[in-house]
Tab-separated table of C-alpha atoms in Angstrom:
chain	number	residue	atom	x	y	z
A	1	MET	CA	59.862	-11.580	41.417
A	2	SER	CA	61.437	-15.124	40.219
A	3	ILE	CA	60.322	-16.301	43.451
A	4	LEU	CA	56.595	-15.400	42.557
A	5	GLY	CA	56.518	-17.266	39.687
A	6	PRO	CA	55.011	-16.211	36.405
A	7	TRP	CA	51.364	-16.225	37.910
A	8	LEU	CA	52.081	-12.553	38.756
A	9	TYR	CA	52.365	-11.531	35.209
A	10	TRP	CA	49.106	-12.742	34.481
A	11	ALA	CA	47.393	-11.376	37.425
A	12	ILE	CA	48.771	-7.896	36.429
A	13	GLY	CA	47.538	-8.219	32.968
A	14	ILE	CA	44.146	-9.075	34.076
A	15	ALA	CA	44.103	-6.103	36.455
A	16	ILE	CA	44.800	-3.985	33.745
A	17	GLY	CA	43.787	-5.374	30.789
A	18	LEU	CA	40.098	-6.317	31.742
A	19	PRO	CA	39.108	-2.892	32.759
A	20	ALA	CA	40.901	-1.292	29.852
A	21	GLY	CA	39.311	-3.678	27.515
A	22	LEU	CA	35.608	-3.322	28.994
A	23	VAL	CA	36.083	0.746	28.426
A	24	LEU	CA	37.347	0.426	25.030
A	25	LEU	CA	34.986	-1.813	23.823
A	26	THR	CA	31.966	0.049	25.807
A	27	GLU	CA	32.862	3.314	23.900
A	28	GLY	CA	33.182	1.901	20.719
A	29	HIS	CA	29.629	-0.186	20.927
A	30	VAL	CA	28.326	3.283	21.906
A	31	ALA	CA	29.673	4.922	18.890
A	32	LEU	CA	28.513	2.061	16.564
A	33	ALA	CA	24.989	2.138	18.173
A	34	ARG	CA	24.604	5.792	17.569
A	35	ARG	CA	25.761	5.450	13.851
A	36	GLY	CA	23.282	2.757	13.760
A	37	SER	CA	25.773	0.258	12.539
A	38	SER	CA	25.157	-3.445	12.590
A	39	LEU	CA	28.532	-4.313	14.124
A	40	ALA	CA	27.128	-2.567	17.269
A	41	ARG	CA	25.820	-6.272	18.540
A	42	PRO	CA	29.147	-8.469	18.105
A	43	VAL	CA	31.181	-5.963	19.909
A	44	ALA	CA	28.381	-6.087	22.803
A	45	LEU	CA	28.981	-9.696	22.274
A	46	LEU	CA	32.560	-9.316	22.807
A	47	ARG	CA	32.274	-6.878	25.911
A	48	ASN	CA	29.584	-9.018	27.624
A	49	TYR	CA	30.727	-12.453	27.476
A	50	LEU	CA	34.077	-13.183	25.315
A	51	LEU	CA	36.163	-10.856	27.148
A	52	PRO	CA	34.917	-11.579	30.776
A	53	LEU	CA	34.970	-15.644	30.051
A	54	GLY	CA	38.387	-15.221	28.604
A	55	ALA	CA	39.836	-13.418	31.760
A	56	LEU	CA	38.223	-15.993	33.650
A	57	SER	CA	39.927	-18.819	32.411
A	58	VAL	CA	43.169	-17.117	32.460
A	59	LEU	CA	42.733	-16.215	36.135
A	60	LEU	CA	42.002	-20.031	36.994
A	61	ALA	CA	44.323	-21.480	34.638
A	62	LYS	CA	47.153	-19.248	35.061
A	63	VAL	CA	46.954	-17.745	38.213
A	64	ALA	CA	45.102	-20.027	40.583
A	65	GLY	CA	46.867	-22.966	38.510
A	66	VAL	CA	43.412	-25.014	38.613
A	67	SER	CA	44.117	-28.322	36.087
A	68	GLY	CA	42.967	-28.448	32.798
A	69	GLN	CA	40.944	-31.325	33.644
A	70	ASP	CA	39.014	-29.716	36.242
A	71	PRO	CA	35.445	-29.902	35.249
A	72	ALA	CA	34.850	-26.196	36.381
A	73	LEU	CA	37.536	-24.926	33.839
A	74	ARG	CA	36.154	-27.440	31.155
A	75	VAL	CA	32.581	-25.696	31.553
A	76	ILE	CA	34.350	-22.357	31.260
A	77	TYR	CA	36.334	-23.175	28.132
A	78	THR	CA	33.161	-24.436	26.417
A	79	ALA	CA	31.376	-21.723	27.125
A	80	PHE	CA	34.182	-19.559	25.609
A	81	GLY	CA	34.372	-21.649	22.686
A	82	PHE	CA	30.588	-21.370	22.116
A	83	VAL	CA	30.610	-17.426	22.606
A	84	LEU	CA	33.422	-17.246	20.098
A	85	LEU	CA	31.661	-19.443	17.468
A	86	VAL	CA	28.611	-16.754	17.937
A	87	LEU	CA	30.816	-14.072	17.641
A	88	ALA	CA	32.418	-15.230	14.247
A	89	LEU	CA	29.090	-15.925	12.680
A	90	SER	CA	27.933	-12.892	13.843
A	91	VAL	CA	30.868	-10.771	12.419
A	92	LEU	CA	30.426	-13.141	9.223
A	93	ASP	CA	26.619	-12.475	8.799
A	94	VAL	CA	27.135	-8.516	9.251
A	95	THR	CA	30.066	-8.119	6.771
A	96	PHE	CA	28.995	-10.778	4.195
A	97	PHE	CA	25.282	-10.472	4.103
A	98	GLN	CA	23.693	-7.590	5.794
A	99	SER	CA	25.944	-5.148	3.835
A	100	ALA	CA	25.480	-7.083	0.483
A	101	PRO	CA	24.005	-5.031	-2.235
A	102	LYS	CA	20.109	-5.938	-2.811
A	103	ASP	CA	20.800	-7.012	-6.328
A	104	SER	CA	23.632	-9.369	-5.792
A	105	TRP	CA	23.124	-13.175	-4.794
A	106	ARG	CA	24.258	-12.286	-1.415
A	107	GLY	CA	21.313	-9.809	-0.957
A	108	ARG	CA	18.747	-12.621	-2.587
A	109	MET	CA	19.922	-15.442	-0.206
A	110	PRO	CA	16.720	-16.193	1.924
A	111	THR	CA	16.986	-15.902	5.933
A	112	ILE	CA	16.286	-19.348	6.306
A	113	PHE	CA	19.233	-20.581	4.477
A	114	VAL	CA	21.452	-18.359	6.606
A	115	ASP	CA	19.871	-19.577	9.655
A	116	VAL	CA	20.293	-23.196	8.739
A	117	ALA	CA	23.947	-22.665	7.850
A	118	ARG	CA	24.530	-21.095	11.218
A	119	PHE	CA	22.906	-23.503	13.025
A	120	LEU	CA	25.034	-26.401	11.185
A	121	LEU	CA	28.168	-24.240	11.855
A	122	ILE	CA	27.316	-23.883	15.568
A	123	GLY	CA	26.890	-27.403	15.650
A	124	VAL	CA	30.028	-28.266	14.416
A	125	GLY	CA	31.747	-26.225	16.343
A	126	LEU	CA	30.400	-27.352	19.684
A	127	ALA	CA	31.495	-30.957	18.424
A	128	LEU	CA	35.265	-30.113	18.191
A	129	THR	CA	34.943	-28.054	21.452
A	130	LEU	CA	33.574	-31.392	23.224
A	131	SER	CA	36.373	-33.293	21.425
A	132	HIS	CA	39.206	-30.912	22.565
A	133	VAL	CA	37.945	-30.263	25.845
A	134	TRP	CA	35.982	-32.898	27.362
A	135	GLY	CA	38.064	-35.465	24.957
A	136	ALA	CA	34.493	-37.082	23.791
A	137	ARG	CA	34.714	-39.232	20.290
A	138	ILE	CA	32.523	-37.447	17.932
A	139	GLY	CA	33.295	-39.677	15.220
A	140	GLY	CA	30.485	-42.502	16.342
A	141	LEU	CA	28.165	-39.522	16.936
A	142	PHE	CA	28.261	-38.178	13.054
A	143	THR	CA	27.450	-41.584	12.196
A	144	ALA	CA	24.794	-42.139	14.055
A	145	LEU	CA	23.325	-38.555	12.971
A	146	GLY	CA	24.193	-39.557	9.409
A	147	VAL	CA	22.243	-42.884	9.721
A	148	THR	CA	19.403	-41.362	11.656
A	149	SER	CA	18.876	-38.649	8.851
A	150	VAL	CA	18.792	-41.248	6.336
A	151	VAL	CA	15.970	-43.233	8.354
A	152	ILE	CA	14.029	-40.000	8.616
A	153	GLY	CA	14.665	-38.827	5.227
A	154	LEU	CA	12.969	-42.170	3.788
A	155	MET	CA	9.902	-42.004	6.291
A	156	LEU	CA	9.216	-38.366	5.436
A	157	GLN	CA	10.745	-38.292	1.770
A	158	ASN	CA	7.239	-36.837	0.400
A	159	SER	CA	7.352	-33.934	3.103
A	160	VAL	CA	11.057	-33.365	2.994
A	161	GLY	CA	10.694	-33.444	-0.747
A	162	GLN	CA	8.126	-30.513	-0.378
A	163	ILE	CA	10.002	-28.620	2.086
A	164	VAL	CA	13.319	-29.143	-0.211
A	165	SER	CA	11.255	-27.438	-3.061
A	166	GLY	CA	10.038	-24.868	-1.039
A	167	LEU	CA	13.442	-23.902	-0.344
A	168	PHE	CA	14.773	-23.993	-3.792
A	169	MET	CA	12.051	-21.372	-4.825
A	170	LEU	CA	13.144	-19.507	-1.959
A	171	PHE	CA	16.630	-19.524	-2.767
A	172	GLU	CA	15.472	-18.431	-6.508
A	173	GLN	CA	13.306	-15.706	-4.819
A	174	PRO	CA	10.744	-15.040	-7.531
A	175	PHE	CA	8.998	-12.634	-5.353
A	176	ARG	CA	9.586	-10.665	-2.069
A	177	ILE	CA	7.932	-9.385	0.833
A	178	GLY	CA	5.307	-6.689	-0.860
A	179	ASP	CA	5.075	-8.061	-4.219
A	180	TRP	CA	1.710	-8.766	-5.523
A	181	LEU	CA	1.327	-12.293	-6.936
A	182	SER	CA	-1.628	-13.649	-8.851
A	183	THR	CA	-2.337	-17.595	-8.014
A	184	PRO	CA	-4.718	-20.170	-9.381
A	185	THR	CA	-6.157	-19.891	-5.819
A	186	ALA	CA	-5.361	-16.246	-4.704
A	187	ARG	CA	-4.733	-12.995	-5.549
A	188	GLY	CA	-3.092	-10.855	-3.040
A	189	ARG	CA	-0.001	-9.198	-1.680
A	190	VAL	CA	3.315	-11.113	-0.065
A	191	VAL	CA	3.276	-10.093	3.887
A	192	GLU	CA	5.409	-12.959	4.929
A	193	VAL	CA	7.544	-15.855	3.771
A	194	ASN	CA	9.007	-18.680	6.122
A	195	TRP	CA	10.756	-21.814	5.425
A	196	ARG	CA	7.191	-23.639	5.143
A	197	ALA	CA	4.751	-21.019	3.543
A	198	ALA	CA	4.145	-17.968	1.959
A	199	HIS	CA	1.347	-15.562	3.905
A	200	ILE	CA	-0.823	-13.685	1.001
A	201	HIS	CA	-3.306	-10.926	1.971
A	202	THR	CA	-6.200	-11.000	-0.196
A	203	THR	CA	-9.384	-9.321	-0.185
A	204	ASP	CA	-10.982	-12.554	1.754
A	205	GLY	CA	-8.231	-12.465	4.237
A	206	LEU	CA	-4.864	-13.927	5.002
A	207	GLN	CA	-4.411	-17.166	2.907
A	208	ILE	CA	-1.135	-19.358	3.575
A	209	MET	CA	0.049	-21.090	0.770
A	210	PRO	CA	2.903	-23.662	1.205
A	211	ASN	CA	6.152	-23.213	-0.832
A	212	SER	CA	5.835	-26.619	-2.325
A	213	VAL	CA	2.429	-25.450	-3.791
A	214	LEU	CA	3.901	-22.387	-5.455
A	215	ALA	CA	6.758	-24.199	-6.424
A	216	GLY	CA	4.839	-26.699	-8.207
A	217	THR	CA	2.213	-23.990	-9.868
A	218	SER	CA	2.527	-21.396	-12.440
A	219	PHE	CA	1.961	-17.966	-10.747
A	220	THR	CA	2.328	-14.233	-11.781
A	221	ASN	CA	4.438	-11.798	-9.742
A	222	ILE	CA	2.200	-8.525	-10.704
A	223	THR	CA	4.825	-6.291	-9.358
A	224	ARG	CA	7.443	-7.304	-11.531
A	225	SER	CA	5.277	-7.743	-14.360
A	226	GLY	CA	6.461	-4.415	-15.833
A	227	GLY	CA	4.404	-1.828	-17.575
A	228	VAL	CA	1.311	-0.079	-16.433
A	229	HIS	CA	-0.791	-1.974	-13.870
A	230	GLN	CA	-4.542	-2.176	-15.207
A	231	VAL	CA	-7.579	-3.542	-13.549
A	232	SER	CA	-10.609	-4.870	-16.295
A	233	ILE	CA	-14.253	-4.218	-14.985
A	234	THR	CA	-16.977	-5.963	-17.080
A	235	THR	CA	-20.480	-4.471	-16.730
A	236	THR	CA	-23.907	-4.939	-18.417
A	237	PHE	CA	-26.335	-2.677	-20.207
A	238	GLY	CA	-29.496	-2.879	-22.155
A	239	VAL	CA	-28.732	-3.930	-25.512
A	240	ALA	CA	-30.965	-1.065	-26.887
A	241	ASP	CA	-28.488	1.397	-25.238
A	242	PRO	CA	-26.481	3.085	-27.939
A	243	PRO	CA	-23.063	1.037	-27.488
A	244	ASP	CA	-21.120	4.580	-28.614
A	245	GLN	CA	-22.885	6.221	-26.114
A	246	VAL	CA	-22.193	3.551	-23.243
A	247	CYS	CA	-18.358	3.425	-24.116
A	248	ALA	CA	-18.330	7.126	-23.913
A	249	LEU	CA	-20.191	7.285	-20.709
A	250	LEU	CA	-17.610	4.702	-19.089
A	251	SER	CA	-14.296	6.310	-20.488
A	252	ARG	CA	-15.680	9.608	-18.583
A	253	VAL	CA	-16.389	7.969	-15.314
A	254	ALA	CA	-13.063	6.247	-15.411
A	255	ILE	CA	-11.121	9.169	-16.150
A	256	ALA	CA	-12.511	10.771	-13.081
A	257	LEU	CA	-11.110	8.317	-10.725
A	258	PRO	CA	-8.479	9.279	-8.238
A	259	MET	CA	-6.534	6.383	-8.161
A	260	ARG	CA	-6.194	6.449	-11.982
A	261	THR	CA	-2.471	6.433	-13.150
A	262	THR	CA	-1.890	10.291	-14.559
A	263	GLY	CA	-1.401	10.212	-18.273
A	264	ALA	CA	-2.957	6.509	-19.192
A	265	ALA	CA	-6.254	6.777	-20.535
A	266	PRO	CA	-8.774	4.113	-19.830
A	267	ALA	CA	-10.395	2.312	-22.632
A	268	SER	CA	-13.854	0.880	-23.056
A	269	ALA	CA	-14.973	-1.516	-25.525
A	270	THR	CA	-18.169	-3.732	-26.452
A	271	LEU	CA	-18.259	-7.384	-25.780
A	272	GLY	CA	-21.820	-8.122	-27.272
A	273	SER	CA	-25.106	-8.916	-25.734
A	274	GLY	CA	-24.970	-5.813	-23.770
A	275	GLN	CA	-21.504	-6.331	-22.353
A	276	TYR	CA	-18.703	-4.050	-22.187
A	277	ARG	CA	-14.970	-4.168	-20.723
A	278	THR	CA	-13.494	-0.988	-19.293
A	279	THR	CA	-9.666	-1.311	-18.683
A	280	ILE	CA	-8.561	1.245	-16.298
A	281	ALA	CA	-4.722	1.754	-15.266
A	282	VAL	CA	-3.894	2.052	-11.759
A	283	ASP	CA	-0.706	2.998	-9.647
A	284	SER	CA	-0.352	-0.414	-7.718
A	285	PRO	CA	-2.264	-3.551	-7.588
A	286	SER	CA	-3.661	-2.396	-4.201
A	287	ASP	CA	-5.866	0.277	-5.961
A	288	ASP	CA	-7.512	-2.377	-7.676
A	289	GLY	CA	-10.184	-3.059	-5.351
A	290	PRO	CA	-10.915	0.442	-4.262
A	291	ALA	CA	-10.895	1.474	-8.174
A	292	GLN	CA	-13.452	-0.889	-9.004
A	293	ALA	CA	-15.720	-0.022	-6.073
A	294	THR	CA	-15.553	3.808	-6.931
A	295	PHE	CA	-16.179	2.916	-10.642
A	296	LEU	CA	-18.906	1.057	-10.141
A	297	ARG	CA	-20.728	3.115	-7.754
A	298	TRP	CA	-20.066	6.411	-9.622
A	299	LEU	CA	-21.383	4.724	-12.953
A	300	TRP	CA	-24.798	3.741	-11.068
A	301	TYR	CA	-25.409	7.339	-11.120
A	302	ALA	CA	-24.040	8.555	-14.240
A	303	ALA	CA	-26.023	5.825	-16.239
A	304	ARG	CA	-29.213	6.906	-14.747
A	305	ARG	CA	-28.251	10.682	-15.339
A	306	GLU	CA	-27.590	9.613	-18.999
A	307	GLY	CA	-30.989	7.734	-19.103
A	308	LEU	CA	-28.888	4.270	-19.920
A	309	HIS	CA	-29.986	0.823	-18.234
A	310	LEU	CA	-27.098	-0.282	-16.370
A	311	ASP	CA	-27.714	-3.943	-15.614
A	312	ASN	CA	-30.989	-3.502	-17.378
A	313	ALA	CA	-32.224	-1.218	-14.736
A	314	ALA	CA	-34.735	1.686	-15.800
A	315	ASP	CA	-34.782	4.703	-13.711
A	316	ASP	CA	-37.759	6.876	-12.724
A	317	PHE	CA	-36.309	9.137	-10.040
A	318	SER	CA	-36.951	12.195	-12.313
A	319	THR	CA	-40.489	12.857	-12.397
A	320	PRO	CA	-42.455	15.623	-13.336
A	321	GLU	CA	-43.656	16.438	-9.601
A	322	ARG	CA	-39.997	16.489	-8.446
A	323	ALA	CA	-38.903	18.759	-11.021
A	324	ALA	CA	-41.644	21.226	-10.458
A	325	GLU	CA	-40.923	20.901	-6.687
A	326	ALA	CA	-37.545	21.717	-7.520
A	327	LEU	CA	-38.128	24.670	-9.809
A	328	ARG	CA	-40.618	26.469	-7.310
A	329	THR	CA	-38.290	26.086	-4.045
A	330	VAL	CA	-34.919	26.745	-5.358
A	331	VAL	CA	-34.847	27.787	-9.093
A	332	ALA	CA	-37.241	30.254	-9.164
A	333	PRO	CA	-35.809	32.368	-5.858
A	334	ALA	CA	-32.619	32.213	-7.532
A	335	LEU	CA	-33.193	33.474	-10.720
A	336	ARG	CA	-36.565	35.505	-9.816
A	337	LEU	CA	-38.717	33.251	-12.056
A	338	THR	CA	-42.593	33.953	-12.678
A	339	ASP	CA	-45.388	31.360	-12.577
A	340	ALA	CA	-44.831	31.564	-16.259
A	341	ASP	CA	-41.153	31.067	-16.566
A	342	GLU	CA	-41.360	28.194	-14.266
A	343	GLN	CA	-44.146	26.600	-16.724
A	344	ALA	CA	-42.007	27.455	-19.559
A	345	LEU	CA	-38.662	25.592	-17.851
A	346	ALA	CA	-40.789	22.706	-16.112
A	347	PRO	CA	-40.037	20.195	-19.469
A	348	HIS	CA	-36.572	20.670	-19.702
A	349	ALA	CA	-35.614	20.453	-15.999
A	350	ARG	CA	-34.069	17.109	-15.037
A	351	VAL	CA	-33.545	16.060	-11.410
A	352	VAL	CA	-30.522	13.930	-10.943
A	353	ARG	CA	-28.340	12.363	-8.160
A	354	TYR	CA	-24.490	12.207	-7.790
A	355	GLY	CA	-22.658	9.972	-5.628
A	356	ALA	CA	-20.338	10.999	-2.608
A	357	ASP	CA	-16.522	12.093	-4.237
A	358	GLU	CA	-18.171	12.202	-7.807
A	359	PRO	CA	-17.029	15.303	-9.989
A	360	LEU	CA	-19.884	17.751	-10.692
A	361	GLN	CA	-17.835	20.384	-12.745
A	362	GLN	CA	-14.550	20.024	-13.855
A	363	ALA	CA	-12.445	23.166	-14.216
A	364	GLY	CA	-11.253	24.208	-17.711
A	365	LEU	CA	-14.486	22.817	-19.210
A	366	VAL	CA	-17.602	25.071	-20.268
A	367	PRO	CA	-20.443	23.714	-17.928
A	368	ALA	CA	-23.350	22.493	-20.320
A	369	GLY	CA	-25.999	23.905	-18.196
A	370	ILE	CA	-26.623	24.939	-14.571
A	371	THR	CA	-27.261	22.626	-11.740
A	372	PHE	CA	-29.109	23.699	-8.766
A	373	LEU	CA	-28.692	21.872	-5.359
A	374	THR	CA	-31.739	20.608	-3.803
A	375	HIS	CA	-30.241	18.108	-1.368
A	376	GLY	CA	-26.389	17.547	-0.281
A	377	ARG	CA	-23.035	19.335	-0.250
A	378	VAL	CA	-20.492	20.144	-2.647
A	379	ARG	CA	-17.290	21.122	-2.549
A	380	LEU	CA	-15.399	23.601	-4.538
A	381	THR	CA	-11.668	23.743	-5.262
A	382	SER	CA	-8.872	25.338	-7.687
A	383	GLU	CA	-5.611	24.975	-8.396
A	384	ASP	CA	-5.085	28.573	-7.249
A	385	PRO	CA	-3.802	28.675	-3.964
A	386	ASP	CA	-5.403	32.254	-3.863
A	387	LEU	CA	-8.796	30.573	-4.128
A	388	PRO	CA	-9.643	28.812	-0.879
A	389	GLY	CA	-12.016	25.447	-1.319
A	390	VAL	CA	-15.620	26.381	-0.503
A	391	THR	CA	-18.515	24.036	0.823
A	392	LEU	CA	-21.921	24.806	-1.088
A	393	GLY	CA	-25.255	23.330	0.013
A	394	ASP	CA	-28.933	23.505	-0.658
A	395	GLY	CA	-30.123	26.130	-2.695
A	396	ALA	CA	-26.767	26.921	-4.461
A	397	PHE	CA	-25.981	26.597	-8.309
A	398	LEU	CA	-23.029	25.837	-10.385
A	399	GLY	CA	-22.344	26.362	-14.265
A	400	ILE	CA	-23.140	29.991	-14.235
A	401	THR	CA	-20.326	30.528	-16.754
A	402	SER	CA	-22.225	28.301	-19.305
A	403	LEU	CA	-24.481	31.510	-19.938
A	404	THR	CA	-21.301	33.375	-20.919
A	405	ARG	CA	-20.012	30.569	-23.084
A	406	GLN	CA	-16.593	30.490	-20.524
A	407	SER	CA	-14.534	27.837	-18.905
A	408	SER	CA	-15.039	27.168	-15.217
A	409	GLN	CA	-12.310	27.888	-12.695
A	410	PHE	CA	-13.468	25.594	-10.076
A	411	ASP	CA	-13.482	21.769	-9.985
A	412	ALA	CA	-17.008	20.547	-7.942
A	413	HIS	CA	-17.157	17.327	-6.176
A	414	ALA	CA	-19.911	15.962	-3.945
A	415	LEU	CA	-19.231	15.458	-0.171
A	416	GLU	CA	-22.102	13.102	0.093
A	417	GLU	CA	-24.920	11.921	-2.124
A	418	VAL	CA	-26.206	15.194	-4.035
A	419	THR	CA	-29.685	15.589	-5.676
A	420	ALA	CA	-29.991	18.457	-7.985
A	421	VAL	CA	-32.252	20.067	-10.963
A	422	VAL	CA	-30.277	20.480	-14.268
A	423	ILE	CA	-31.310	22.806	-17.045
A	424	ASP	CA	-29.104	22.906	-20.057
A	425	ARG	CA	-28.043	26.244	-21.291
A	426	GLU	CA	-29.951	26.591	-24.587
A	427	HIS	CA	-33.176	26.213	-22.280
A	428	ILE	CA	-32.280	28.848	-19.806
A	429	GLU	CA	-30.237	31.108	-21.645
A	430	ASP	CA	-33.409	33.224	-23.485
A	431	LEU	CA	-34.863	33.452	-20.229
A	432	VAL	CA	-32.262	35.006	-18.447
A	433	MET	CA	-31.235	37.303	-21.401
A	434	ALA	CA	-34.583	38.713	-21.171
A	435	LYS	CA	-33.945	39.912	-17.575
A	436	PRO	CA	-31.498	42.764	-17.500
A	437	LEU	CA	-31.357	42.899	-13.816
A	438	LEU	CA	-30.884	39.244	-13.231
A	439	LEU	CA	-28.179	39.332	-16.152
A	440	GLN	CA	-26.420	42.094	-14.542
A	441	GLU	CA	-26.616	40.445	-11.098
A	442	LEU	CA	-25.117	37.215	-12.666
A	443	GLY	CA	-22.043	39.088	-14.460
A	444	ARG	CA	-21.337	40.609	-10.802
A	445	ILE	CA	-21.310	37.221	-9.306
A	446	ILE	CA	-19.010	35.883	-11.942
A	447	ASP	CA	-16.361	38.647	-11.668
A	448	GLN	CA	-16.802	38.018	-7.937
A	449	ARG	CA	-15.962	34.608	-7.944
A	450	ARG	CA	-12.636	34.856	-10.479
A	451	SER	CA	-11.386	37.427	-7.754
A	452	VAL	CA	-12.081	35.983	-4.311
A	453	VAL	CA	-14.089	32.730	-2.984
A	454	SER	CA	-14.828	32.454	0.711
A	455	ALA	CA	-17.067	30.607	2.692
A	456	ASP	CA	-19.572	33.418	3.279
A	457	ARG	CA	-20.026	33.845	-0.452
A	458	GLY	CA	-19.628	30.451	-1.697
A	459	ARG	CA	-23.001	29.763	-2.795
A	460	PHE	CA	-22.084	30.191	-6.454
A	461	THR	CA	-19.433	29.267	-8.904
């Protein structure tokens, strides 16, 4: 055995250790990958590169007896040192930064700083490898790089200063991905942050704002402002419109918005000269645009139903001719009216419109009158799971419980723009009470609605 020399022990060690190490590392990598562990990548790096390079270098140097000055062996040593450095940095990143709590300084460390530090360490490691493996003198190299960096810094001091200020802002992290910012030139959600700029998604598109600009200006992080987020909407009505009536209408429309924060009541106030401001609490800044669009759309219809002058505009949609036609084609067949009954109701019938998704009726409230649908579809829903939703069409009517002074059990929302004729309770009550058969039929319909609502019988509420 002594005649063969120590190379035999190295050969046996490589023949046994390399396959065994590959098997163990493969099993470990599979187990870590199955659990979704961040250590799976370093283990894969160790299995695929470091272990084979180490075995190859030992095989050449100890078994084959290749000189350490051989270029091929030096290349292998260099690759081994580089992979070892990358592996050490990967393990450090996984154990030190990726596992850090979000609120700690390690968790707030911007990725760019980690990348720059990794790049510098790799550069230093490669320089040391060149020095020890290839015998290169790196002192002069570092001196040259230092002088070059100073010259470049003086030439680009303004640009470098902006980059550095931006990097310091990133280190402070006054915002994160997903936060909503309000700056002098943009308002939107942060979708990307890199070493040069922040990408803010606004209603006008994607705005690229340099970090140096953000670092040198004042901006508001809406997401971290605390409290309830609110959107303010300014509207204009006719100066002759009663302010209390206008404020009540604005609040009523705002309360019905689906994106409004539950439990936070909207507020409306007059600003003078026919202007009003409505403040609405919403769940997220992303609801600002939809809330404002829906509010203004519904307000257009609601103001005309109330006879108010939104944007100083008058509405002449409800004409006597339209009201008479609706009474003749829809109301008369439903309530079995005579010609005299139609003439008696004509002065009290109003033709109104509702916008898509706008509520026509709320559960738990006593309807003020009966609404007859002349065009469009309405969806009835209930909180009771035993009462499925129903879609009403032309000829159906809502608010029958107003005659009995009982609250409705259903919510009614327009599925599209709806045209209807409305008759208040006091104007239709005496007429219905004078028709015993009709009164009996309406009572039966009310009892039927309370027990079951189905698509085949869903013409009323």
